PDB file of C-alpha atoms in Angstrom:
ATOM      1  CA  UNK A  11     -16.521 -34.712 104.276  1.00  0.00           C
ATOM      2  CA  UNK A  12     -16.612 -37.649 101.862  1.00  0.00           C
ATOM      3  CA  UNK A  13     -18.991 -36.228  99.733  1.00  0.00           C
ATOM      4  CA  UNK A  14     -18.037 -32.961  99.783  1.00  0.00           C
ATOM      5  CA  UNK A  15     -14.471 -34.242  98.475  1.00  0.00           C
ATOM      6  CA  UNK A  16     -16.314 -35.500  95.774  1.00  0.00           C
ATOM      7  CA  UNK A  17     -18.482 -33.459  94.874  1.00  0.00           C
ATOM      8  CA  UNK A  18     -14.988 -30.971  94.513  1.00  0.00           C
ATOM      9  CA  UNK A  19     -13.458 -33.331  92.350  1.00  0.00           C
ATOM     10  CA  UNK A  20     -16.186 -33.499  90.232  1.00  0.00           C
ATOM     11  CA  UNK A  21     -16.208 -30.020  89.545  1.00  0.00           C
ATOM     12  CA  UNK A  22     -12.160 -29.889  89.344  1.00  0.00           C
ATOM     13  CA  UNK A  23     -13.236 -32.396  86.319  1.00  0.00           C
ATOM     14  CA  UNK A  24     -15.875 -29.963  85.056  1.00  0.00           C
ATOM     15  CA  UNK A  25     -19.014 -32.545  85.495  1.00  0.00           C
ATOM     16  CA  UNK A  26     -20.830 -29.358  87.731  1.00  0.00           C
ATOM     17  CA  UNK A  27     -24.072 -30.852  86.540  1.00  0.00           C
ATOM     18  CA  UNK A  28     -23.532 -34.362  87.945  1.00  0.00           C
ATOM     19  CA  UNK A  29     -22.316 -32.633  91.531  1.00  0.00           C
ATOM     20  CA  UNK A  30     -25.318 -30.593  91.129  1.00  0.00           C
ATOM     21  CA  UNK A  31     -27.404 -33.796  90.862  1.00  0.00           C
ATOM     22  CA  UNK A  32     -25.474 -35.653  93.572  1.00  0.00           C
ATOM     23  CA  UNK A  33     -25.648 -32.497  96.036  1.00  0.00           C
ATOM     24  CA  UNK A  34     -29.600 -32.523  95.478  1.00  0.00           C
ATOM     25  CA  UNK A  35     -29.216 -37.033  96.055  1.00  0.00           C
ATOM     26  CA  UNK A  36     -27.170 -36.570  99.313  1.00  0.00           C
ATOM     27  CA  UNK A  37     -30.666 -33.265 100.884  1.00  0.00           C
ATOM     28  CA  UNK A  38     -33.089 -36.221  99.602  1.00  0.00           C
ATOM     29  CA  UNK A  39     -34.544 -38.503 102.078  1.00  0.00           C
ATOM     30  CA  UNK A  40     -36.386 -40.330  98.861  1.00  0.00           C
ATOM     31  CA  UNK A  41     -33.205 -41.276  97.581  1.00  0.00           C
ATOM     32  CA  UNK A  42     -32.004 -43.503 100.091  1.00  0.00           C
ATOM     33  CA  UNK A  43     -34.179 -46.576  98.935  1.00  0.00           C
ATOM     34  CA  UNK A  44     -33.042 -46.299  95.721  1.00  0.00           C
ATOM     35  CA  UNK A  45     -29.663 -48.293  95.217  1.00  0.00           C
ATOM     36  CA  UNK A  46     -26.457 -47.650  93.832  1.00  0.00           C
ATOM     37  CA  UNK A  47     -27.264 -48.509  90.070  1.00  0.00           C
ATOM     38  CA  UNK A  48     -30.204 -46.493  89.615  1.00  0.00           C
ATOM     39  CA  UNK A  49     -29.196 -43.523  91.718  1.00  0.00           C
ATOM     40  CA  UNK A  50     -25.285 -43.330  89.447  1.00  0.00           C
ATOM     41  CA  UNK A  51     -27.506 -43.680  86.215  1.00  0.00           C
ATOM     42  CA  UNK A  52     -29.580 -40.883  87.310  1.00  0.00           C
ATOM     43  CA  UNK A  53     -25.986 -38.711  87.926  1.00  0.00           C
ATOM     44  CA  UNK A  54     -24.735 -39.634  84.531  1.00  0.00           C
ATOM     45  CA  UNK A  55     -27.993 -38.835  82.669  1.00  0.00           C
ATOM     46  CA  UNK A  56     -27.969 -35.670  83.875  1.00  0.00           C
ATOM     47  CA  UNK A  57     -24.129 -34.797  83.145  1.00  0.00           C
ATOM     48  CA  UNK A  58     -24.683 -36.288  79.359  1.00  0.00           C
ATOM     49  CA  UNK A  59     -27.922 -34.053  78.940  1.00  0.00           C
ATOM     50  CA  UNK A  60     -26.182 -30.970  79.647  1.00  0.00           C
ATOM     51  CA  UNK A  61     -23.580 -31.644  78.075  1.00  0.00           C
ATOM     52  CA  UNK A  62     -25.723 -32.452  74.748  1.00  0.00           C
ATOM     53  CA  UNK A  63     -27.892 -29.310  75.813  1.00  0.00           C
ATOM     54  CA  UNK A  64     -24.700 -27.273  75.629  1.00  0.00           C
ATOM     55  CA  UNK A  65     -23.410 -28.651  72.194  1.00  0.00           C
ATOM     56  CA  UNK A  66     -26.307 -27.852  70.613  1.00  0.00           C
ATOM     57  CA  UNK A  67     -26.086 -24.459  71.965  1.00  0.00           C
ATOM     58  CA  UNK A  68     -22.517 -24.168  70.834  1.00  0.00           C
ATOM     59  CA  UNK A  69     -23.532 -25.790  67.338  1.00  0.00           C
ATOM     60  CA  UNK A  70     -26.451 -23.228  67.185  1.00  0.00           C
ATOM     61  CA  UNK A  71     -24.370 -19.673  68.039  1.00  0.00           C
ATOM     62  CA  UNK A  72     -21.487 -20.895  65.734  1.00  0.00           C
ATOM     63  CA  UNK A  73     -23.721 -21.341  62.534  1.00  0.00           C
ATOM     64  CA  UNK A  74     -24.141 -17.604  62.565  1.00  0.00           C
ATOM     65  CA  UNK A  75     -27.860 -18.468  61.022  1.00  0.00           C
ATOM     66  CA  UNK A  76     -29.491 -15.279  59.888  1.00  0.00           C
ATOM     67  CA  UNK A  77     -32.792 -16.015  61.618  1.00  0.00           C
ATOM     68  CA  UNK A  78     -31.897 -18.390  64.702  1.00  0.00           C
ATOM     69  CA  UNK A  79     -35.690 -18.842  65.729  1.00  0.00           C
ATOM     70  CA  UNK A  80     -36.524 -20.035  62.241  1.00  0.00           C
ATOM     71  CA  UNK A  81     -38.202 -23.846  62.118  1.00  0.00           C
ATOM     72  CA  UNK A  82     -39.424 -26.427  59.890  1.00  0.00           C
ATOM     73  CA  UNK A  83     -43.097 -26.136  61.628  1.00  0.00           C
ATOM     74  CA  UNK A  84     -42.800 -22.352  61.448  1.00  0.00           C
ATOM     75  CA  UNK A  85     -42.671 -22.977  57.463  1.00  0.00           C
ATOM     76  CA  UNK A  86     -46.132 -20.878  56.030  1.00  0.00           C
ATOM     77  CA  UNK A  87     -48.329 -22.842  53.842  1.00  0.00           C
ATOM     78  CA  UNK A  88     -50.933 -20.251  53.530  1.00  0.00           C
ATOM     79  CA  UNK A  89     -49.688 -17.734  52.283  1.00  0.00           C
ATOM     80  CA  UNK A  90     -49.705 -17.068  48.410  1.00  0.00           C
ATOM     81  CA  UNK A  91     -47.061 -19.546  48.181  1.00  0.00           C
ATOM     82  CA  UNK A  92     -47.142 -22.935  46.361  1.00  0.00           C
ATOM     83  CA  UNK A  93     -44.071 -25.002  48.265  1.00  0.00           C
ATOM     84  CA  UNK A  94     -44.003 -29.033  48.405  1.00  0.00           C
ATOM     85  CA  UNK A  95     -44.472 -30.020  52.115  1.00  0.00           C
ATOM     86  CA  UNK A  96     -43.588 -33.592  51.582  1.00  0.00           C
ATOM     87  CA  UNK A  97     -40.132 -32.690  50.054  1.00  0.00           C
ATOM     88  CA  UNK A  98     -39.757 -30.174  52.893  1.00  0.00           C
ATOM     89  CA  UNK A  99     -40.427 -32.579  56.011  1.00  0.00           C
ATOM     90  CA  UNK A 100     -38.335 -35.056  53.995  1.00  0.00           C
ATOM     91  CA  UNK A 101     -35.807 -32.599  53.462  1.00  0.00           C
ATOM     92  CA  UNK A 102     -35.882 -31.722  57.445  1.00  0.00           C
ATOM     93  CA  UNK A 103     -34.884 -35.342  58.199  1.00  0.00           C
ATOM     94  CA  UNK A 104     -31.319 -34.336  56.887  1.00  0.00           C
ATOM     95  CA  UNK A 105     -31.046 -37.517  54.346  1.00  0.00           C
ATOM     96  CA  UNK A 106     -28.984 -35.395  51.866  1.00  0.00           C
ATOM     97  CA  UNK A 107     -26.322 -34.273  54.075  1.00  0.00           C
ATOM     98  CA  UNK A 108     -25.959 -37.810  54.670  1.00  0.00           C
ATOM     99  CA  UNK A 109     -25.852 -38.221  51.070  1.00  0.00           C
ATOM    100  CA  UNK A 110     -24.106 -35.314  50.265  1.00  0.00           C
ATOM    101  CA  UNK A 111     -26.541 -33.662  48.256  1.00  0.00           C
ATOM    102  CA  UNK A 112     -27.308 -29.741  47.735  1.00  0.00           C
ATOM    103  CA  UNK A 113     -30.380 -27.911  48.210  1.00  0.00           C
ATOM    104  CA  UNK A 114     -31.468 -24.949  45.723  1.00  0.00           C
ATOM    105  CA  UNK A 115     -34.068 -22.623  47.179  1.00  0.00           C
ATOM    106  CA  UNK A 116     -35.133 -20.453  44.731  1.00  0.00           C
ATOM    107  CA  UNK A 117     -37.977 -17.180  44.817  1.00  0.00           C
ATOM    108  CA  UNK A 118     -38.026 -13.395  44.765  1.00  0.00           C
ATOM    109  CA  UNK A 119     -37.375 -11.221  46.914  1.00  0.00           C
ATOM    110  CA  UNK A 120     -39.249 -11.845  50.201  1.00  0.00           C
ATOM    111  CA  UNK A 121     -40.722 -15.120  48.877  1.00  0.00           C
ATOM    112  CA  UNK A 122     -38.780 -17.037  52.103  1.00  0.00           C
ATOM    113  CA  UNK A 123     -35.940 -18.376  51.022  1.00  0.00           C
ATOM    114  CA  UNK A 124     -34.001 -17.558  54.086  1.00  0.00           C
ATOM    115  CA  UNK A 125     -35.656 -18.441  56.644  1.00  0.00           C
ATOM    116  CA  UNK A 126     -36.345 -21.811  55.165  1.00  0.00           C
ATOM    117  CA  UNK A 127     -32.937 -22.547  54.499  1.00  0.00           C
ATOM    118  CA  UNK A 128     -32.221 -21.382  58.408  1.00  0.00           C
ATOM    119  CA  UNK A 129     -34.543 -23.762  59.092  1.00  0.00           C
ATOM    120  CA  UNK A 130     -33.054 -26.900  57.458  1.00  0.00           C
ATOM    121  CA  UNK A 131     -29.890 -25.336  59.837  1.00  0.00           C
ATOM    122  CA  UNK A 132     -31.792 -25.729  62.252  1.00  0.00           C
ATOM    123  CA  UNK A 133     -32.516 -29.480  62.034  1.00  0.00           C
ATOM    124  CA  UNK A 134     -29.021 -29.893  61.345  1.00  0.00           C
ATOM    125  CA  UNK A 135     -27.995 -28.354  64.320  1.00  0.00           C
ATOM    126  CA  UNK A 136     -30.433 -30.489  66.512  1.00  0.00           C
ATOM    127  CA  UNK A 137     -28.864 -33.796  64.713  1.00  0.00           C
ATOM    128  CA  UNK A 138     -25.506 -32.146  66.071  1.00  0.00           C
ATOM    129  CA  UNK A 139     -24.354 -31.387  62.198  1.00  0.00           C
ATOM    130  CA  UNK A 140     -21.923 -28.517  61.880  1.00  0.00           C
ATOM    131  CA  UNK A 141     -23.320 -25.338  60.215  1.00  0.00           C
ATOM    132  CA  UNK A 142     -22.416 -21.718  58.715  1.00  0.00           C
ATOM    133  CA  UNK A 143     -24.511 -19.223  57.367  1.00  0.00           C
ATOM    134  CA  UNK A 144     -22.973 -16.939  54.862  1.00  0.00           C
ATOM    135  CA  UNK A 145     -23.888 -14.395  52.749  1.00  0.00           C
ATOM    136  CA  UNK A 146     -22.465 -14.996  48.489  1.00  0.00           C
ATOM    137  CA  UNK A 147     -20.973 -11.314  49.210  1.00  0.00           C
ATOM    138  CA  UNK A 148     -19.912 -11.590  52.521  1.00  0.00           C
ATOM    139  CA  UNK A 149     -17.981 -14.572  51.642  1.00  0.00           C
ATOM    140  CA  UNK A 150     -15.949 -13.977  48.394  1.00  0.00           C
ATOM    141  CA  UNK A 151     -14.817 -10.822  50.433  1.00  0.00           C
ATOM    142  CA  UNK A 152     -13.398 -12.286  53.336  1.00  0.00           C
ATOM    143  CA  UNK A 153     -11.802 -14.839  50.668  1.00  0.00           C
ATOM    144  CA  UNK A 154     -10.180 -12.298  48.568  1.00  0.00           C
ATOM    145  CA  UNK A 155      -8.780 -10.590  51.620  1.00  0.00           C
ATOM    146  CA  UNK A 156      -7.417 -13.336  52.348  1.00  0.00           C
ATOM    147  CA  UNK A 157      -5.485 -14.208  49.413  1.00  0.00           C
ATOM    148  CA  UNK A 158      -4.207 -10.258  50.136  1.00  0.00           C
ATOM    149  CA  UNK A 159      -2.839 -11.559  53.581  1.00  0.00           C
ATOM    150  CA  UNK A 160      -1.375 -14.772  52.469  1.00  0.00           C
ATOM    151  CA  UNK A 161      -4.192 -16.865  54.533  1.00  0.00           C
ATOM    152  CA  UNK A 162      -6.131 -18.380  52.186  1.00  0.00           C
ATOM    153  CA  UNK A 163      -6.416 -21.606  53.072  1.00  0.00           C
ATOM    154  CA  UNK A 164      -7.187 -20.877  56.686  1.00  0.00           C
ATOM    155  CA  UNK A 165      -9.886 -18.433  55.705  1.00  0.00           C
ATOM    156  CA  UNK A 166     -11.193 -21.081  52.871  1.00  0.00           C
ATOM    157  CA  UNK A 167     -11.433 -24.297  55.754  1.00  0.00           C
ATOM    158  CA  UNK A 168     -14.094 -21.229  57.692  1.00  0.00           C
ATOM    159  CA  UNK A 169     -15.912 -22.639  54.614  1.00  0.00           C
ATOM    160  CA  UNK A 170     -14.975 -25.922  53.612  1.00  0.00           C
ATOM    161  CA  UNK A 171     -15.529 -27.545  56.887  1.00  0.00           C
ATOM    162  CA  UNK A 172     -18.910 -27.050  58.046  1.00  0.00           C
ATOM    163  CA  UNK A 173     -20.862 -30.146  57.000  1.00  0.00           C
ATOM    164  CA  UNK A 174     -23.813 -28.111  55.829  1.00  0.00           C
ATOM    165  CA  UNK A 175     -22.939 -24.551  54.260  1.00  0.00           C
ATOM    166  CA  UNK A 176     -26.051 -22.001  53.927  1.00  0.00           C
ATOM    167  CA  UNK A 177     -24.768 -19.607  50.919  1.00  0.00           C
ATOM    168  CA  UNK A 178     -27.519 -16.467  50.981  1.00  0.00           C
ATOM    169  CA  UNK A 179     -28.207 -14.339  48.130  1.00  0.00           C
ATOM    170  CA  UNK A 180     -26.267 -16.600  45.440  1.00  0.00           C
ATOM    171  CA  UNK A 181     -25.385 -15.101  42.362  1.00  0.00           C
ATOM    172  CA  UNK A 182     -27.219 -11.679  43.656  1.00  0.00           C
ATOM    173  CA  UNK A 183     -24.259  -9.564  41.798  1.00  0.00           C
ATOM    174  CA  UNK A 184     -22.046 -11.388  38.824  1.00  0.00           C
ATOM    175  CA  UNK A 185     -18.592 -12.266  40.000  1.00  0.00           C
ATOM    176  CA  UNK A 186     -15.124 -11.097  38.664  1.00  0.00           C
ATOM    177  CA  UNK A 187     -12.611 -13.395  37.427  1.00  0.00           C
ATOM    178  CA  UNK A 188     -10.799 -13.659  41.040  1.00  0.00           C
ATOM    179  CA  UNK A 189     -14.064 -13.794  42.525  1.00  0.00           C
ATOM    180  CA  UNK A 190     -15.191 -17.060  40.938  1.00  0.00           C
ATOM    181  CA  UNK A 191     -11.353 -18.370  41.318  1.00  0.00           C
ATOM    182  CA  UNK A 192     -12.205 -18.459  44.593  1.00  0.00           C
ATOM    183  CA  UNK A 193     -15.747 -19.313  44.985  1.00  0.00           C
ATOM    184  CA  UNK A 194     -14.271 -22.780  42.256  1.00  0.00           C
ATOM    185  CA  UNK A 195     -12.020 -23.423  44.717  1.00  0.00           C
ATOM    186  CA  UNK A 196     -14.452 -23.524  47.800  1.00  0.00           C
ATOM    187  CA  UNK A 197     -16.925 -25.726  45.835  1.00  0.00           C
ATOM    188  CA  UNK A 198     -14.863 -27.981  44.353  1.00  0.00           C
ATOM    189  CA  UNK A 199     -13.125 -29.075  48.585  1.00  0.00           C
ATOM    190  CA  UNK A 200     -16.558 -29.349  49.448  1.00  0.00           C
ATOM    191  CA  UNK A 201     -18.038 -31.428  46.668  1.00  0.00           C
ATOM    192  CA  UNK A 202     -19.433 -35.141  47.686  1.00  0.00           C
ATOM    193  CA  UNK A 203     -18.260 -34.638  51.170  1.00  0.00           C
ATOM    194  CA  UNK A 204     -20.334 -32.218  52.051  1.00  0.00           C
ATOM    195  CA  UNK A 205     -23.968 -30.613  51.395  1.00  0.00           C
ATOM    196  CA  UNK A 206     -24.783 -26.661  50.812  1.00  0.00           C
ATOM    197  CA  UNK A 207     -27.714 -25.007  50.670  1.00  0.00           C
ATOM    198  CA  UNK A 208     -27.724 -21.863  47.778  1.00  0.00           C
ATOM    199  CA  UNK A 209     -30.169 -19.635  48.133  1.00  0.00           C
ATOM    200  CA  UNK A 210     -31.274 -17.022  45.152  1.00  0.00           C
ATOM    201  CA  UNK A 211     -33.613 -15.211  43.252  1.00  0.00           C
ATOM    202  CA  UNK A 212     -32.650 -16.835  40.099  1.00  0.00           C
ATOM    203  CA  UNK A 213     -33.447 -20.120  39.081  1.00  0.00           C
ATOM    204  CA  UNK A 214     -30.992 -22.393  38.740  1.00  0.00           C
ATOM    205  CA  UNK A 215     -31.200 -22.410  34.266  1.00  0.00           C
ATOM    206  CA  UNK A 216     -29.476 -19.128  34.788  1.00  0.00           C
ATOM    207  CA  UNK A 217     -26.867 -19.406  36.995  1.00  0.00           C
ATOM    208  CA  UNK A 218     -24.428 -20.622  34.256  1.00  0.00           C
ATOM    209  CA  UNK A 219     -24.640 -16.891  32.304  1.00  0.00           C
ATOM    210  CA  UNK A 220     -24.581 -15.195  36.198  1.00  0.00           C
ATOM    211  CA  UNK A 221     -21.408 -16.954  36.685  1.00  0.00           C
ATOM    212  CA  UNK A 222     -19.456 -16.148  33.115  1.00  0.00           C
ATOM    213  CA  UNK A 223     -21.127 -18.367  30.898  1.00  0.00           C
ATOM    214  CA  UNK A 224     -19.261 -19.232  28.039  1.00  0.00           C
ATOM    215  CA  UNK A 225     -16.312 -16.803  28.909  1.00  0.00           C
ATOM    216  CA  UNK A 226     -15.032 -18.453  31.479  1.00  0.00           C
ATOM    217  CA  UNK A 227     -14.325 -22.480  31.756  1.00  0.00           C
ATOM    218  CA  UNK A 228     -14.879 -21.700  35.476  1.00  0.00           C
ATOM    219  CA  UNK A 229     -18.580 -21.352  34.962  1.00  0.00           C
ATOM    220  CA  UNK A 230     -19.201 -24.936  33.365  1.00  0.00           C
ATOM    221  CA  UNK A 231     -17.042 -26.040  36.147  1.00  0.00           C
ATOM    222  CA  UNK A 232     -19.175 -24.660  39.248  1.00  0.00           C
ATOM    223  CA  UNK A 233     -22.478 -25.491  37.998  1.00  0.00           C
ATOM    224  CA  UNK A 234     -20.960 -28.908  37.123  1.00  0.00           C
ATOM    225  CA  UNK A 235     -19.831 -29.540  40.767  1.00  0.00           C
ATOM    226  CA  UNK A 236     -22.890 -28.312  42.495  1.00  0.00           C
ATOM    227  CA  UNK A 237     -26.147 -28.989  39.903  1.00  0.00           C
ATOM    228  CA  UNK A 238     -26.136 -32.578  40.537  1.00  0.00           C
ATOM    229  CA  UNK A 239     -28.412 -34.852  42.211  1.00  0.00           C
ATOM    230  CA  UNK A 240     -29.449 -31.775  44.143  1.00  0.00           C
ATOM    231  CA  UNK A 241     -32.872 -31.115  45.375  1.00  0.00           C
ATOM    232  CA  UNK A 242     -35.119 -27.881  44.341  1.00  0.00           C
ATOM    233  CA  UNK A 243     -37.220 -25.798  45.919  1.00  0.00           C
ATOM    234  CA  UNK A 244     -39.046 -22.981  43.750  1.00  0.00           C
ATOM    235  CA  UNK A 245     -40.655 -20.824  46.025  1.00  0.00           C
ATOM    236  CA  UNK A 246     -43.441 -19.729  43.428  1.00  0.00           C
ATOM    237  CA  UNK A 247     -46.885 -17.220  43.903  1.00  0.00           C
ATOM    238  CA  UNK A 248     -50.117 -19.040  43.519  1.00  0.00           C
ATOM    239  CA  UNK A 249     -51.628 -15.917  43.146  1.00  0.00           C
ATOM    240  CA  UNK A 250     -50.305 -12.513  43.229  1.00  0.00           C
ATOM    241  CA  UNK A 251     -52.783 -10.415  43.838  1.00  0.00           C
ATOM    242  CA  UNK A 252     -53.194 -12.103  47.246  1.00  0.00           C
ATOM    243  CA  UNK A 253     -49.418 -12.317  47.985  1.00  0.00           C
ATOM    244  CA  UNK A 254     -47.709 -12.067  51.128  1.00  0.00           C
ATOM    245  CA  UNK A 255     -43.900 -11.302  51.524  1.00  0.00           C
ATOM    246  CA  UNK A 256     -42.480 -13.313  53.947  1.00  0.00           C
ATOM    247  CA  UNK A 257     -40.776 -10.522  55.979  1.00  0.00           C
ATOM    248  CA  UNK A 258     -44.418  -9.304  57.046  1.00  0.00           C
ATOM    249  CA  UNK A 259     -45.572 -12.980  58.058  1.00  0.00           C
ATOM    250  CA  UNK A 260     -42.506 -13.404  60.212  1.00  0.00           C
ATOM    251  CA  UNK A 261     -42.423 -10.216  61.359  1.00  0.00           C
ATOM    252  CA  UNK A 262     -39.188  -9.640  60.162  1.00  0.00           C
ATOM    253  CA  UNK A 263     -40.491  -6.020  57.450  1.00  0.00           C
ATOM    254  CA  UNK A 264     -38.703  -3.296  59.139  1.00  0.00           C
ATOM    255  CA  UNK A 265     -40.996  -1.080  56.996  1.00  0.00           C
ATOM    256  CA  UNK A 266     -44.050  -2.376  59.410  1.00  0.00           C
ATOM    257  CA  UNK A 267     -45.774   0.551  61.817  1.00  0.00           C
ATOM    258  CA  UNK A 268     -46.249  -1.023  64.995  1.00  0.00           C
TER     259      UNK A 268
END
């Protein structure tokens, strides 16, 4: 009855793993010549694995990562592509969100560029860094709806507070006046306490012209807050007669016949 009532209580305090693990103690024979210390460090090492295992899970399904099975060793090497592996594993470590640096991933269309940058989400998620994957488009609509609904700064802190931001398909479409309003205001909360990842297919020398260039002081601004210190990745073809797109090495080409 004793350990039953236990056992309750420790569910009633939502530690189910560690009454799991003291259930399967109390059916064990083995465990009765192993004393007090060991057998409680056992209980707890279980409850604080779960628990981990579940924060990662949580940290993994809020991200919203476009490709969720994507991986630093899943990275292709051999195919058309000429990438820097040593800046890659170096980048996996996550120094620059530590040091609040950016990442620009750069390449055409199908070149990889997402599912790299999901990868470096990855990692982050694993070192129990908070992550969201976005869309460019995706995002300055649900900002300018809500300006419309007088929640802006709710919507914006979606944005602002994930530690590492993943912005796909930067700069895909040039941005409207209110458009970059917004997108200054998101970059300039998160700058040097933060680190984002932009993903595009243009390299970064153009971005300033994509945003406004010279007719808007909004342009100088952005690239200002984001350009530097950061770390670039060109994803370029070695040769393109033997290139590969991406989609069809990860299986991802919906075009494909099975």
């Amino acid at each position: 009855m004793i350990n039953q009532s236990t056992i309750n209580k420790l569910v009633e305090m939502r530690l189910t793993p560690m009454a799991d693990a003291f259930r399967i103690q109390m059916d064990d024979p083995a465990m009765k010549g192993i004393s007090f210390e060991d057998r409680f460090g056992m209980l707890v090492d279980v409850e604080y694995t779960s628990r981990k295992n579940n924060r990662l899970k949580r940290l993994i399904r809020n991200s919203d990562l476009e490709q969720s099975d994507a991986c630093i060793a899943g990275i292709d090497y051999q195919s058309g592509r000429k990438l820097n592996k040593a800046l890659i594993y170096r980048l996996a470590t996550c120094e620059y969100i530590a040091e609040f640096r950016n990442i620009f991933i750069t390449g055409a269309t199908g070149s990889g560029k997402t599912y790299m940058a999901c990868a470096f989400g990855m990692e982050a998620c694993k070192q129990y860094i908070t992550v969201r994957y976005v869309r460019l488009p995706d995002l300055l609509m649900d900002l300018d709806a809500a300006r419309d609904n007088n929640n802006f700064l709710k919507v914006l802190s979606k944005y602002t507070k994930p530690t590492l931001l993943i912005i796909d398909e930067w700069l895909l479409l040039k941005l409207n006046e209110s458009e970059l309003k917004n997108l200054f205001e998101l970059i300039h909360k998160r700058r040097k306490r933060t680190s984002t990842i932009f993903c595009s297919q243009f390299k970064e020398t153009g971005w300033y012209e994509r945003l406004g260039g010279g007719e808007t002081p909004l342009a100088e601004a952005i690239i200002d807050r984001i350009i530097y210190d950061a770390y670039k990745i060109n994803i370029v073809s070695t040769d393109p007669k033997k290139d590969l797109s991406m989609r069809e090495v990860y299986g991802l080409d919906k075009n494909l016949t099975m």
